[in-house]
Short mmCIF file of C-alpha atoms and ligand atoms in Angstrom, two decimals:
data_model
loop_
_atom_site.label_atom_id
_atom_site.label_comp_id
_atom_site.label_asym_id
_atom_site.label_seq_id
_atom_site.Cartn_x
_atom_site.Cartn_y
_atom_site.Cartn_z
CA MET A 1 -34.04 -2.84 -172.54
CA LEU A 2 -36.18 -4.49 -169.86
CA THR A 3 -39.89 -5.10 -170.43
CA GLN A 4 -42.51 -3.97 -167.92
CA ASP A 5 -43.08 -7.61 -167.00
CA GLN A 6 -39.45 -7.84 -166.00
CA VAL A 7 -39.60 -4.92 -163.60
CA SER A 8 -42.80 -5.55 -161.66
CA PRO A 9 -42.25 -7.15 -158.25
CA SER A 10 -42.22 -10.93 -158.33
CA LYS A 11 -45.07 -13.13 -157.26
CA VAL A 12 -43.55 -16.34 -158.52
CA SER A 13 -42.40 -18.98 -156.10
CA ASN A 14 -41.77 -22.69 -156.29
CA MET A 15 -41.69 -23.07 -152.51
CA SER A 16 -45.02 -23.17 -150.73
CA LYS A 17 -43.59 -22.71 -147.23
CA LYS A 18 -41.90 -19.48 -146.22
CA ILE A 19 -38.15 -19.52 -145.62
CA THR A 20 -37.27 -18.52 -142.07
CA ILE A 21 -34.30 -16.20 -141.64
CA ALA A 22 -32.79 -15.29 -138.25
CA LEU A 23 -32.63 -11.50 -137.88
CA ALA A 24 -30.29 -9.63 -135.52
CA PRO A 25 -30.77 -5.86 -135.91
CA GLY A 26 -27.52 -5.16 -134.04
CA ASP A 27 -26.27 -2.19 -132.05
CA GLY A 28 -25.83 1.55 -132.68
CA ILE A 29 -27.27 2.36 -136.12
CA GLY A 30 -28.14 -1.34 -136.58
CA PRO A 31 -31.84 -1.15 -135.66
CA GLU A 32 -32.56 1.90 -137.86
CA ILE A 33 -30.83 0.54 -140.97
CA THR A 34 -32.46 -2.87 -140.39
CA ARG A 35 -35.90 -1.21 -140.24
CA ALA A 36 -35.09 0.63 -143.48
CA CYS A 37 -34.12 -2.61 -145.24
CA LEU A 38 -37.20 -4.48 -144.00
CA HIS A 39 -39.35 -1.61 -145.31
CA VAL A 40 -37.86 -2.08 -148.79
CA PHE A 41 -38.18 -5.89 -148.58
CA GLU A 42 -41.83 -5.56 -147.57
CA ALA A 43 -42.54 -3.27 -150.53
CA ALA A 44 -40.72 -5.65 -152.91
CA GLY A 45 -42.84 -8.62 -151.83
CA VAL A 46 -40.00 -10.44 -150.07
CA MET A 47 -42.22 -11.16 -147.03
CA ASP A 48 -44.52 -13.29 -149.22
CA HIS A 49 -41.76 -15.90 -149.21
CA VAL A 50 -39.58 -15.10 -146.21
CA GLU A 51 -40.27 -14.64 -142.52
CA PHE A 52 -37.71 -13.00 -140.26
CA THR A 53 -37.39 -14.20 -136.69
CA GLU A 54 -35.51 -11.88 -134.35
CA VAL A 55 -32.66 -13.24 -132.21
CA ASP A 56 -30.85 -11.70 -129.24
CA MET A 57 -27.20 -10.86 -129.76
CA GLY A 58 -24.82 -7.96 -129.38
CA ASN A 59 -24.32 -5.33 -126.65
CA LYS A 60 -27.43 -6.26 -124.67
CA VAL A 61 -26.30 -9.87 -124.33
CA PHE A 62 -22.70 -8.88 -123.50
CA ALA A 63 -24.07 -6.51 -120.83
CA GLU A 64 -25.94 -9.42 -119.27
CA GLY A 65 -22.56 -11.10 -118.76
CA ASP A 66 -22.62 -13.59 -121.65
CA THR A 67 -19.13 -13.25 -123.19
CA ARG A 68 -20.32 -15.01 -126.39
CA GLY A 69 -22.59 -12.02 -127.07
CA MET A 70 -25.45 -14.29 -128.16
CA THR A 71 -28.04 -16.36 -126.35
CA ASP A 72 -28.53 -20.14 -126.59
CA GLU A 73 -31.87 -19.46 -128.31
CA ALA A 74 -30.11 -17.31 -130.92
CA ILE A 75 -27.60 -20.10 -131.62
CA GLU A 76 -30.40 -22.66 -131.89
CA THR A 77 -32.36 -20.46 -134.31
CA ILE A 78 -29.34 -19.86 -136.56
CA GLU A 79 -28.46 -23.58 -136.60
CA ARG A 80 -32.08 -24.41 -137.46
CA THR A 81 -32.64 -21.79 -140.18
CA GLY A 82 -29.16 -21.73 -141.76
CA ILE A 83 -29.32 -18.00 -142.55
CA LEU A 84 -28.60 -14.96 -140.39
CA TYR A 85 -29.23 -11.40 -141.55
CA LYS A 86 -27.49 -9.06 -139.17
CA GLY A 87 -26.82 -5.42 -138.51
CA PRO A 88 -23.47 -4.26 -137.12
CA MET A 89 -22.56 -5.17 -133.56
CA GLY A 90 -20.12 -3.56 -131.16
CA THR A 91 -17.12 -5.42 -129.82
CA PRO A 92 -16.45 -4.89 -126.12
CA ILE A 93 -12.95 -3.40 -125.85
CA GLY A 94 -10.87 -5.35 -123.30
CA GLY A 95 -12.53 -7.50 -120.64
CA GLY A 96 -12.17 -10.76 -122.58
CA GLY A 97 -15.31 -10.39 -124.75
CA LYS A 98 -14.39 -11.36 -128.33
CA SER A 99 -15.84 -9.83 -131.50
CA ILE A 100 -19.25 -11.40 -131.99
CA ASN A 101 -18.92 -10.87 -135.72
CA VAL A 102 -15.81 -13.04 -135.84
CA THR A 103 -17.30 -15.57 -133.39
CA LEU A 104 -20.38 -15.99 -135.59
CA ARG A 105 -18.41 -16.62 -138.77
CA LYS A 106 -16.12 -19.11 -137.08
CA THR A 107 -18.71 -20.92 -134.96
CA PHE A 108 -21.02 -21.57 -137.88
CA GLY A 109 -18.34 -22.39 -140.44
CA ALA A 110 -19.13 -19.38 -142.65
CA PHE A 111 -15.65 -19.63 -144.12
CA ALA A 112 -15.90 -17.35 -147.14
CA ASN A 113 -16.42 -13.63 -146.94
CA LEU A 114 -17.64 -12.36 -150.30
CA ARG A 115 -17.78 -8.63 -150.89
CA HIS A 116 -18.67 -6.73 -154.03
CA PHE A 117 -17.23 -3.29 -154.69
CA GLN A 118 -18.77 -1.36 -157.56
CA SER A 119 -19.05 2.28 -158.61
CA LEU A 120 -22.55 3.50 -157.90
CA PRO A 121 -24.31 6.27 -159.83
CA GLY A 122 -24.69 9.49 -157.83
CA VAL A 123 -21.80 8.54 -155.55
CA GLU A 124 -18.82 10.72 -156.36
CA THR A 125 -15.38 9.25 -155.91
CA VAL A 126 -12.00 10.11 -157.43
CA PHE A 127 -12.50 7.21 -159.81
CA SER A 128 -16.03 8.18 -160.87
CA GLN A 129 -14.68 11.67 -161.58
CA ALA A 130 -11.81 10.21 -163.61
CA GLY A 131 -14.21 7.95 -165.53
CA VAL A 132 -12.56 4.77 -164.16
CA PRO A 133 -15.22 2.18 -163.33
CA VAL A 134 -14.65 0.02 -160.25
CA ASP A 135 -16.29 -3.40 -160.19
CA PHE A 136 -14.59 -6.28 -158.42
CA TYR A 137 -15.14 -8.88 -155.72
CA VAL A 138 -13.00 -9.67 -152.70
CA VAL A 139 -13.08 -13.23 -151.38
CA ARG A 140 -11.59 -13.30 -147.88
CA GLU A 141 -10.93 -16.39 -145.81
CA ASN A 142 -12.92 -16.02 -142.60
CA VAL A 143 -11.77 -18.60 -140.08
CA GLU A 144 -7.98 -18.99 -140.00
CA ASP A 145 -4.97 -16.68 -139.74
CA THR A 146 -4.48 -14.34 -136.79
CA TYR A 147 -8.27 -14.33 -136.35
CA GLY A 148 -7.81 -17.38 -134.15
CA GLY A 149 -7.10 -14.62 -131.66
CA ILE A 150 -4.54 -16.92 -130.02
CA GLU A 151 -2.29 -14.48 -128.23
CA HIS A 152 0.06 -14.73 -125.27
CA ARG A 153 2.12 -12.40 -123.19
CA LEU A 154 5.46 -14.16 -123.15
CA THR A 155 7.49 -11.86 -120.93
CA PRO A 156 6.68 -8.51 -119.31
CA ASP A 157 7.84 -6.96 -122.60
CA SER A 158 6.87 -9.42 -125.34
CA TYR A 159 3.63 -10.64 -126.87
CA CYS A 160 2.91 -13.24 -129.50
CA ALA A 161 -0.04 -13.99 -131.81
CA LYS A 162 -0.35 -17.33 -133.58
CA ARG A 163 -1.15 -17.34 -137.27
CA LEU A 164 -2.72 -20.66 -138.20
CA ILE A 165 -3.14 -21.59 -141.87
CA SER A 166 -4.20 -25.07 -143.00
CA THR A 167 -4.12 -26.77 -146.38
CA PRO A 168 -7.85 -27.72 -146.20
CA GLY A 169 -8.65 -24.11 -145.23
CA CYS A 170 -6.67 -22.78 -148.22
CA ASP A 171 -8.34 -25.28 -150.55
CA GLN A 172 -11.80 -24.40 -149.26
CA ILE A 173 -11.44 -20.66 -149.85
CA ASN A 174 -9.55 -20.87 -153.13
CA ARG A 175 -12.06 -23.40 -154.50
CA PHE A 176 -14.90 -21.08 -153.38
CA ALA A 177 -13.29 -18.17 -155.24
CA PHE A 178 -12.91 -20.15 -158.47
CA GLU A 179 -16.41 -21.60 -158.25
CA THR A 180 -17.94 -18.17 -157.54
CA ALA A 181 -15.98 -16.65 -160.42
CA LYS A 182 -17.30 -19.40 -162.70
CA ALA A 183 -20.89 -18.91 -161.51
CA PHE A 184 -20.68 -15.10 -161.92
CA GLY A 185 -18.98 -15.28 -165.32
CA ILE A 186 -15.78 -13.68 -163.97
CA ASP A 187 -12.78 -14.63 -166.09
CA LYS A 188 -9.86 -13.50 -163.90
CA VAL A 189 -8.94 -14.27 -160.28
CA THR A 190 -6.01 -12.64 -158.46
CA CYS A 191 -4.38 -14.15 -155.38
CA GLY A 192 -3.01 -11.58 -152.90
CA HIS A 193 -0.34 -12.86 -150.49
CA LYS A 194 2.89 -12.20 -148.62
CA ALA A 195 4.55 -15.52 -149.49
CA ASN A 196 7.91 -13.83 -149.92
CA ILE A 197 8.05 -13.28 -146.13
CA MET A 198 5.64 -15.88 -144.69
CA LYS A 199 6.89 -18.73 -146.83
CA MET A 200 5.02 -21.48 -145.07
CA THR A 201 1.65 -19.91 -144.25
CA ASP A 202 1.13 -17.58 -147.21
CA GLY A 203 3.33 -19.90 -149.27
CA THR A 204 0.77 -22.69 -148.77
CA PHE A 205 -2.11 -20.33 -149.58
CA LEU A 206 -0.41 -19.39 -152.87
CA ASP A 207 0.58 -22.98 -153.71
CA ARG A 208 -3.00 -24.19 -153.26
CA PHE A 209 -4.30 -21.29 -155.37
CA ARG A 210 -1.93 -22.26 -158.18
CA PHE A 211 -2.70 -25.96 -157.80
CA LEU A 212 -6.51 -25.53 -157.87
CA SER A 213 -6.35 -23.06 -160.76
CA GLN A 214 -5.52 -26.04 -162.99
CA ASP A 215 -9.17 -27.14 -162.61
CA TYR A 216 -10.35 -23.82 -164.09
CA PRO A 217 -8.53 -23.42 -167.42
CA ASP A 218 -11.01 -20.76 -168.60
CA ILE A 219 -10.16 -18.44 -165.72
CA GLU A 220 -7.05 -16.29 -166.00
CA THR A 221 -5.04 -16.24 -162.78
CA GLU A 222 -2.35 -14.01 -161.36
CA ASP A 223 -0.75 -13.55 -157.97
CA VAL A 224 0.44 -10.31 -156.43
CA ILE A 225 2.29 -9.52 -153.21
CA ILE A 226 -0.13 -7.78 -150.88
CA ASP A 227 1.69 -4.44 -150.64
CA ALA A 228 1.94 -4.14 -154.42
CA LEU A 229 -1.71 -5.17 -154.66
CA CYS A 230 -2.72 -2.29 -152.37
CA MET A 231 -0.81 0.21 -154.50
CA ASN A 232 -2.24 -1.22 -157.74
CA LEU A 233 -5.76 -1.09 -156.33
CA VAL A 234 -5.43 2.60 -155.59
CA LEU A 235 -3.84 3.34 -158.98
CA ARG A 236 -5.80 1.01 -161.30
CA PRO A 237 -8.76 -0.65 -159.54
CA ASP A 238 -10.30 -1.45 -162.92
CA LYS A 239 -7.57 -4.09 -163.46
CA TYR A 240 -9.19 -6.42 -160.93
CA LYS A 241 -12.25 -8.66 -161.14
CA MET A 242 -11.91 -10.98 -158.14
CA ILE A 243 -9.21 -11.09 -155.47
CA VAL A 244 -8.81 -13.99 -153.03
CA LEU A 245 -6.98 -13.33 -149.77
CA THR A 246 -6.20 -14.72 -146.34
CA ASN A 247 -8.18 -13.38 -143.39
CA LEU A 248 -6.30 -10.34 -142.06
CA GLN A 249 -5.01 -9.19 -145.45
CA GLY A 250 -8.53 -9.66 -146.80
CA ASP A 251 -9.97 -7.57 -144.00
CA ILE A 252 -7.62 -4.68 -144.76
CA VAL A 253 -8.01 -4.88 -148.54
CA SER A 254 -11.82 -5.00 -148.15
CA ASP A 255 -11.87 -1.68 -146.33
CA LEU A 256 -9.43 -0.20 -148.83
CA ALA A 257 -11.77 -1.36 -151.60
CA ALA A 258 -14.77 0.16 -149.81
CA GLY A 259 -12.93 3.48 -149.88
CA LEU A 260 -12.56 3.21 -153.67
CA VAL A 261 -16.34 3.12 -154.18
CA GLY A 262 -17.39 5.78 -151.69
CA GLY A 263 -16.93 4.34 -148.21
CA LEU A 264 -18.07 1.59 -145.89
CA GLY A 265 -21.72 2.62 -146.22
CA PHE A 266 -21.81 0.98 -149.67
CA ALA A 267 -20.04 -2.31 -149.17
CA PRO A 268 -22.18 -5.45 -148.84
CA SER A 269 -20.85 -8.61 -147.29
CA ALA A 270 -21.85 -12.25 -147.33
CA ASN A 271 -20.25 -14.90 -145.15
CA ILE A 272 -20.92 -18.17 -146.90
CA GLY A 273 -20.57 -21.61 -145.34
CA ASP A 274 -21.53 -25.07 -146.53
CA GLN A 275 -24.48 -25.11 -144.10
CA ILE A 276 -24.95 -21.68 -142.55
CA SER A 277 -24.48 -18.27 -144.15
CA ILE A 278 -24.45 -14.80 -142.62
CA PHE A 279 -25.29 -11.59 -144.47
CA GLU A 280 -24.21 -8.35 -142.85
CA ALA A 281 -23.18 -4.74 -143.33
CA VAL A 282 -19.41 -4.25 -143.58
CA HIS A 283 -19.35 -1.11 -141.47
CA GLY A 284 -19.59 -0.93 -137.69
CA THR A 285 -22.22 0.43 -135.33
CA ALA A 286 -21.35 4.09 -136.06
CA PRO A 287 -22.05 5.21 -132.47
CA ASP A 288 -21.40 8.83 -133.46
CA ILE A 289 -24.58 8.98 -135.56
CA ALA A 290 -26.73 6.28 -133.92
CA GLY A 291 -30.41 7.07 -133.37
CA GLN A 292 -30.28 10.27 -135.44
CA ASP A 293 -31.82 9.03 -138.70
CA LEU A 294 -28.52 9.78 -140.48
CA ALA A 295 -27.22 6.30 -141.27
CA ASN A 296 -26.91 4.96 -144.79
CA PRO A 297 -28.72 1.59 -145.08
CA THR A 298 -27.15 0.75 -148.47
CA SER A 299 -24.52 -1.70 -147.21
CA LEU A 300 -27.03 -3.76 -145.24
CA LEU A 301 -29.54 -3.57 -148.09
CA LEU A 302 -27.01 -4.80 -150.65
CA SER A 303 -26.04 -7.60 -148.26
CA GLY A 304 -29.74 -8.46 -148.19
CA VAL A 305 -29.75 -8.44 -151.99
CA ILE A 306 -26.93 -11.03 -151.97
CA MET A 307 -28.99 -13.01 -149.41
CA LEU A 308 -32.04 -12.96 -151.68
CA ARG A 309 -29.90 -14.28 -154.54
CA HIS A 310 -28.57 -16.95 -152.20
CA ILE A 311 -32.13 -18.27 -151.73
CA GLY A 312 -32.94 -18.00 -155.41
CA MET A 313 -34.91 -14.72 -155.30
CA ARG A 314 -32.77 -13.39 -158.13
CA ARG A 315 -35.61 -11.49 -159.75
CA THR A 316 -36.60 -9.65 -156.57
CA ALA A 317 -32.92 -9.00 -155.78
CA ALA A 318 -32.36 -7.44 -159.21
CA ILE A 319 -35.47 -5.27 -158.88
CA ILE A 320 -34.29 -3.95 -155.49
CA GLU A 321 -30.76 -3.36 -156.77
CA ASN A 322 -32.02 -1.47 -159.80
CA ALA A 323 -34.28 0.66 -157.57
CA LEU A 324 -31.26 1.48 -155.41
CA LEU A 325 -29.19 2.45 -158.46
CA TYR A 326 -32.07 4.58 -159.78
CA THR A 327 -32.52 6.27 -156.38
CA LEU A 328 -28.83 7.15 -156.04
CA GLU A 329 -28.68 8.24 -159.67
CA SER A 330 -31.61 10.58 -159.14
CA GLY A 331 -29.62 12.35 -156.42
CA VAL A 332 -31.36 10.94 -153.32
CA HIS A 333 -28.67 10.08 -150.78
CA THR A 334 -27.82 10.08 -147.09
CA GLY A 335 -25.39 12.53 -145.51
CA ASP A 336 -22.31 10.32 -145.68
CA VAL A 337 -22.43 10.37 -149.51
CA LYS A 338 -20.60 12.98 -151.50
CA GLY A 339 -23.31 13.71 -154.04
CA THR A 340 -25.38 16.55 -155.41
CA GLY A 341 -28.38 17.99 -153.57
CA GLU A 342 -29.41 17.96 -149.92
CA PRO A 343 -29.02 14.66 -148.08
CA VAL A 344 -32.06 12.83 -146.71
CA GLY A 345 -32.46 10.73 -143.55
CA THR A 346 -32.41 6.94 -143.28
CA LYS A 347 -36.21 6.62 -143.32
CA ALA A 348 -36.74 8.98 -146.24
CA PHE A 349 -34.03 7.18 -148.21
CA ALA A 350 -35.77 3.83 -147.65
CA GLU A 351 -39.15 5.31 -148.61
CA ALA A 352 -37.73 6.80 -151.82
CA LEU A 353 -36.17 3.46 -152.63
CA ALA A 354 -39.41 1.55 -152.01
CA SER A 355 -41.30 3.94 -154.26
CA ASN A 356 -38.69 3.41 -157.00
CA LEU A 357 -39.10 -0.38 -157.14
CA GLY A 358 -39.59 -1.31 -160.78
CA LYS A 359 -37.45 1.57 -162.07
CA ASN A 360 -34.05 1.12 -163.71
CA PRO A 361 -30.99 3.36 -163.72
CA GLU A 362 -30.50 5.38 -166.88
CA THR A 363 -26.86 6.44 -166.87
CA ILE A 364 -25.48 2.96 -166.22
CA GLU A 365 -26.66 -0.48 -167.16
CA GLY A 366 -28.92 -1.93 -164.48
CA CYS A 367 -28.98 -5.57 -163.42
CA ALA A 368 -30.62 -8.01 -165.77
CA VAL A 369 -33.94 -9.02 -164.18
CA PRO A 370 -34.69 -12.75 -164.44
CA ALA A 371 -38.27 -13.64 -165.40
CA THR A 372 -38.97 -15.48 -162.15
CA ASP A 373 -37.69 -16.13 -158.67
CA GLU A 374 -36.58 -19.75 -158.27
CA ILE A 375 -36.73 -20.01 -154.51
CA HIS A 376 -34.71 -22.72 -152.82
CA HIS A 377 -33.12 -23.23 -149.46
CA THR A 378 -31.62 -26.34 -147.93
CA LEU A 379 -31.88 -26.42 -144.16
CA PRO A 380 -28.63 -27.18 -142.33
CA GLU A 381 -27.88 -30.82 -141.71
CA ARG A 382 -25.87 -31.57 -138.58
CA PRO A 383 -22.49 -32.79 -139.93
CA SER A 384 -21.57 -36.33 -138.89
CA VAL A 385 -17.92 -36.10 -139.97
CA ASN A 386 -15.46 -33.26 -139.98
CA LYS A 387 -14.52 -33.02 -143.62
CA MET A 388 -11.65 -30.62 -142.89
CA MET A 389 -9.90 -33.18 -140.69
CA THR A 390 -7.69 -34.82 -143.29
CA THR A 391 -4.73 -37.02 -142.50
CA HIS A 392 -1.72 -37.14 -144.74
CA GLU A 393 -0.48 -40.63 -144.01
CA GLN A 394 1.64 -40.50 -147.11
CA VAL A 395 3.69 -37.60 -145.67
CA GLU A 396 6.56 -38.77 -143.48
CA SER A 397 7.25 -36.40 -140.59
CA VAL A 398 10.36 -36.78 -138.43
CA VAL A 399 11.19 -34.75 -135.32
CA CYS A 400 14.63 -33.24 -135.78
CA GLY A 401 14.85 -30.91 -132.78
CA CYS A 402 12.96 -28.16 -131.02
CA ASP A 403 12.64 -24.41 -130.67
CA ILE A 404 12.52 -23.29 -127.05
CA PHE A 405 11.57 -19.69 -126.38
CA LEU A 406 13.05 -18.10 -123.27
CA GLU A 407 12.88 -14.96 -121.23
CA ASN A 408 16.51 -13.84 -121.32
CA THR A 409 18.70 -10.82 -120.61
CA LEU A 410 22.11 -12.50 -121.09
CA ILE A 411 24.23 -11.57 -124.09
CA PRO A 412 23.98 -14.27 -126.80
CA THR A 413 27.47 -15.77 -126.28
CA GLU A 414 26.87 -16.19 -122.51
CA LEU A 415 23.45 -17.71 -123.11
CA ALA A 416 24.89 -20.06 -125.75
CA ALA A 417 27.62 -21.25 -123.37
CA LYS A 418 25.07 -22.13 -120.67
CA LEU A 419 22.78 -23.91 -123.13
CA GLN A 420 25.64 -25.86 -124.67
CA ARG A 421 26.53 -27.18 -121.22
CA LEU A 422 22.86 -28.12 -120.68
CA CYS A 423 22.64 -30.20 -123.84
CA GLU A 424 25.88 -32.10 -123.30
CA ASN A 425 25.11 -35.83 -123.18
CA THR A 426 21.77 -35.32 -125.01
CA PRO A 427 21.01 -36.17 -128.67
CA PHE A 428 20.88 -32.41 -129.39
CA GLU A 429 23.20 -29.56 -130.18
CA LEU A 430 22.48 -25.85 -130.01
CA THR A 431 22.40 -24.55 -133.60
CA VAL A 432 21.02 -21.01 -133.49
CA ILE A 433 19.75 -18.30 -131.16
CA SER A 434 17.43 -15.67 -132.63
CA ASN A 435 15.84 -12.57 -131.21
CA ARG A 436 12.62 -11.32 -132.81
CA GLY A 437 13.41 -13.72 -135.68
CA THR A 438 16.96 -12.44 -136.36
CA GLN A 439 19.99 -14.68 -135.79
CA VAL A 440 22.20 -13.39 -132.95
CA TRP A 441 24.31 -16.54 -132.39
CA PRO A 442 26.56 -18.23 -133.60
CA THR A 443 27.04 -15.07 -135.68
CA GLY A 444 25.24 -11.77 -135.49
CA SER A 445 25.70 -8.04 -135.54
CA PRO A 446 26.21 -5.92 -132.43
CA TYR A 447 23.78 -3.50 -134.09
CA THR A 448 20.86 -5.97 -133.83
CA GLU A 449 18.62 -4.67 -131.06
CA LEU A 450 17.57 -7.32 -128.56
CA VAL A 451 14.42 -7.67 -126.46
CA ASN A 452 14.21 -9.90 -123.39
CA GLU A 453 12.73 -12.88 -125.23
CA CYS A 454 14.60 -15.15 -127.61
CA CYS A 455 14.34 -18.46 -129.42
CA VAL A 456 16.99 -21.15 -128.98
CA ARG A 457 17.02 -23.95 -131.52
CA PHE A 458 18.34 -27.39 -130.74
CA GLU A 459 18.81 -29.87 -133.56
CA LEU A 460 19.71 -33.53 -133.52
CA ARG A 461 23.34 -34.33 -133.79
CA GLU A 462 23.85 -35.92 -137.20
CA GLY A 463 22.35 -39.33 -137.81
CA THR A 464 20.15 -39.59 -134.71
CA VAL A 465 16.45 -40.36 -135.37
CA ILE A 466 14.03 -40.09 -132.44
CA GLY A 467 10.39 -39.28 -131.60
CA GLN A 468 9.36 -36.10 -129.78
CA GLY A 469 9.96 -37.52 -126.25
CA PRO A 470 13.66 -36.51 -126.02
CA THR A 471 12.79 -32.89 -126.98
CA VAL A 472 10.44 -32.77 -123.99
CA HIS A 473 13.21 -34.10 -121.73
CA LEU A 474 15.51 -31.39 -123.05
CA LEU A 475 12.78 -28.82 -122.40
CA ALA A 476 12.58 -29.99 -118.78
CA LYS A 477 16.36 -29.50 -118.37
CA VAL A 478 16.24 -26.01 -119.90
CA ALA A 479 13.20 -25.10 -117.76
CA GLU A 480 15.19 -25.84 -114.59
CA LYS A 481 17.54 -22.94 -115.42
CA PHE A 482 15.48 -20.53 -117.55
CA THR A 483 11.95 -19.11 -117.78
CA VAL A 484 10.45 -20.90 -120.80
CA THR A 485 7.89 -18.87 -122.75
CA ASP A 486 7.08 -21.32 -125.56
CA PHE A 487 8.14 -24.69 -126.97
CA ILE A 488 7.74 -26.18 -130.44
CA PRO A 489 9.20 -29.50 -131.65
CA ILE A 490 10.57 -28.98 -135.17
CA ARG A 491 10.05 -31.56 -137.91
CA MET A 492 11.12 -32.53 -141.40
CA TYR A 493 8.26 -33.45 -143.75
CA ASP A 494 9.36 -35.83 -146.51
CA GLY A 495 12.85 -34.42 -146.07
CA THR A 496 11.74 -30.76 -146.28
CA ARG A 497 12.14 -28.36 -143.35
CA GLY A 498 8.87 -27.70 -141.51
CA PHE A 499 10.29 -24.58 -139.85
CA SER A 500 11.69 -21.28 -140.98
CA LEU A 501 15.31 -20.21 -140.73
CA ALA A 502 16.19 -17.16 -138.67
CA GLN A 503 16.82 -13.92 -140.55
CA GLY A 504 20.52 -13.89 -141.39
CA GLN A 505 20.93 -17.64 -140.81
P1 NAD B 1 -17.80 2.29 -137.89
O1 NAD B 1 -17.87 1.59 -139.20
O2 NAD B 1 -18.91 2.05 -136.96
O3 NAD B 1 -17.71 3.88 -138.13
C1 NAD B 1 -16.64 4.50 -138.87
C2 NAD B 1 -17.15 5.83 -139.44
O4 NAD B 1 -18.04 5.54 -140.55
C3 NAD B 1 -17.98 6.65 -138.46
O5 NAD B 1 -17.73 8.02 -138.69
C4 NAD B 1 -19.42 6.34 -138.84
O6 NAD B 1 -20.33 7.38 -138.55
C5 NAD B 1 -19.33 6.09 -140.33
N1 NAD B 1 -20.32 5.10 -140.78
C6 NAD B 1 -20.27 3.75 -140.60
N2 NAD B 1 -21.36 3.18 -141.11
C7 NAD B 1 -22.11 4.15 -141.63
C8 NAD B 1 -23.36 4.16 -142.31
N3 NAD B 1 -24.07 3.06 -142.57
N4 NAD B 1 -23.87 5.36 -142.68
C9 NAD B 1 -23.19 6.49 -142.46
N5 NAD B 1 -21.98 6.54 -141.83
C10 NAD B 1 -21.46 5.39 -141.43
O7 NAD B 1 -16.40 1.87 -137.23
P2 NAD B 1 -15.88 2.07 -135.74
O8 NAD B 1 -16.32 3.41 -135.22
O9 NAD B 1 -14.45 1.74 -135.81
O10 NAD B 1 -16.58 0.90 -134.92
C11 NAD B 1 -17.70 1.08 -134.05
C12 NAD B 1 -18.10 -0.27 -133.46
O11 NAD B 1 -18.53 -1.15 -134.49
C13 NAD B 1 -16.95 -1.01 -132.73
O12 NAD B 1 -17.48 -1.60 -131.57
C14 NAD B 1 -16.54 -2.08 -133.71
O13 NAD B 1 -16.01 -3.21 -133.07
C15 NAD B 1 -17.86 -2.41 -134.37
N6 NAD B 1 -17.74 -2.99 -135.73
C16 NAD B 1 -18.65 -3.93 -136.06
C17 NAD B 1 -18.63 -4.48 -137.34
C18 NAD B 1 -19.67 -5.51 -137.70
O14 NAD B 1 -20.65 -5.65 -136.99
N7 NAD B 1 -19.50 -6.26 -138.78
C19 NAD B 1 -17.68 -4.05 -138.28
C20 NAD B 1 -16.77 -3.06 -137.91
C21 NAD B 1 -16.81 -2.52 -136.63
#
């Protein structure tokens, strides 16, 4: 049971100067949910220690022709303060403008997306009705994977996206997951992956998870293939405590998890970097309900609660979280929530919440309220070295051939005959032709459907060791006769293949 002293708003600070936080209210419902959150912060005494400075980003900036979606001043403010609190922002569809949300995370090195999914009182879900509590974290890598957005149209019919995964990136996110689990007292971490198909990219992610787990003997670990993980999450979400995932899989699982606890309106999100961190709502701009006082501010508020904990305002954060739990428990909710009683608007919800500060939920255990806030914040320091840029001098890499991607409508045997003539008198021989990753030459099935883009692999004839120069000469010869769509030298690393085999090879 908490004492009265533990539930009155905090006045304790060990920082005399206020912490400055960059604030971007966002688009659509962004401004109204941001106002609601600031109202609660004000009432909880947050503004005694924090000042918010508004920055320009989102639709307005895109409309002014800046494809970054944020002004130079906004970038400067975020780099100076180290913290951004942001509402949702729209992504221009087509036209080259990239998602500002993704740009922000990548530009400022906010590599870890941490989301907490928990059953909330007063929010009915199939699991709350079945008496199955949901309470787990998702740690999603934020920078790598297909989110590089590196895409090309290779032929009139074919497109390609690059999926980049690095060992330092895998180490950074897996280490973050283990460290966060340790700090939060979580004793089990699950790695979700598709290493059975993407043996090199997801394979590395899984290998690094297993390797780093050795440093955390008190944490139980398991790994699950992503499709099975999705099914398990829907059947038995209470089996999970923390799940670490690559970027795209993490994105999908996060929204699935939001559905388990009542929808996107409840899911908070923190994007943590070594220097700069971003706290935001998980949902989008909800244009269908914008400006109508219907939006649920809970996701943004809970993201703010994580932000307060990030700067050491753990007491104030707990008081706000308990007030939220009490408010929902007492039946006050916005229209998106399946609960009892008439829904209220965004403003009324925030006012009810502010008036409930100091109260604790009764049907579930509230958060423990620390006796004081221990406020701290280290301002970003411009990095002088890139710590992710490691070199593996001890790994020997040897070029052993190349994959050349071609636009092609010839049948595989005809194509092979032409290419074999081309590589006569070179150090290379044609070893395989694949179409959409499936081998179609030297053997293949007539039932394999072909598109007009294929990969031809040339490998060194036995015993020849060369640098990458000869592969480029071969490329030039092939390019005289065919439309080349992509080119990748292939290498052995310490005697192990650094390239995948074709399906059926
Ligand atoms: P959305 O999340 O905006 O809306 C999906 C549905 O959920 C809508 O019916 C909406 O009314 C409802 N909803 C969302 N948030 C709500 C809230 N707080 N309270 C009540 N209902 C809520 O997704 P969308 O429609 O696919 O995307 C709209 C725009 O938002 C797009 O431009 C998209 O790119 C952008 N977006 C931004 C972010 C972000 O800023 N982090 C995240 C996702 C989507």
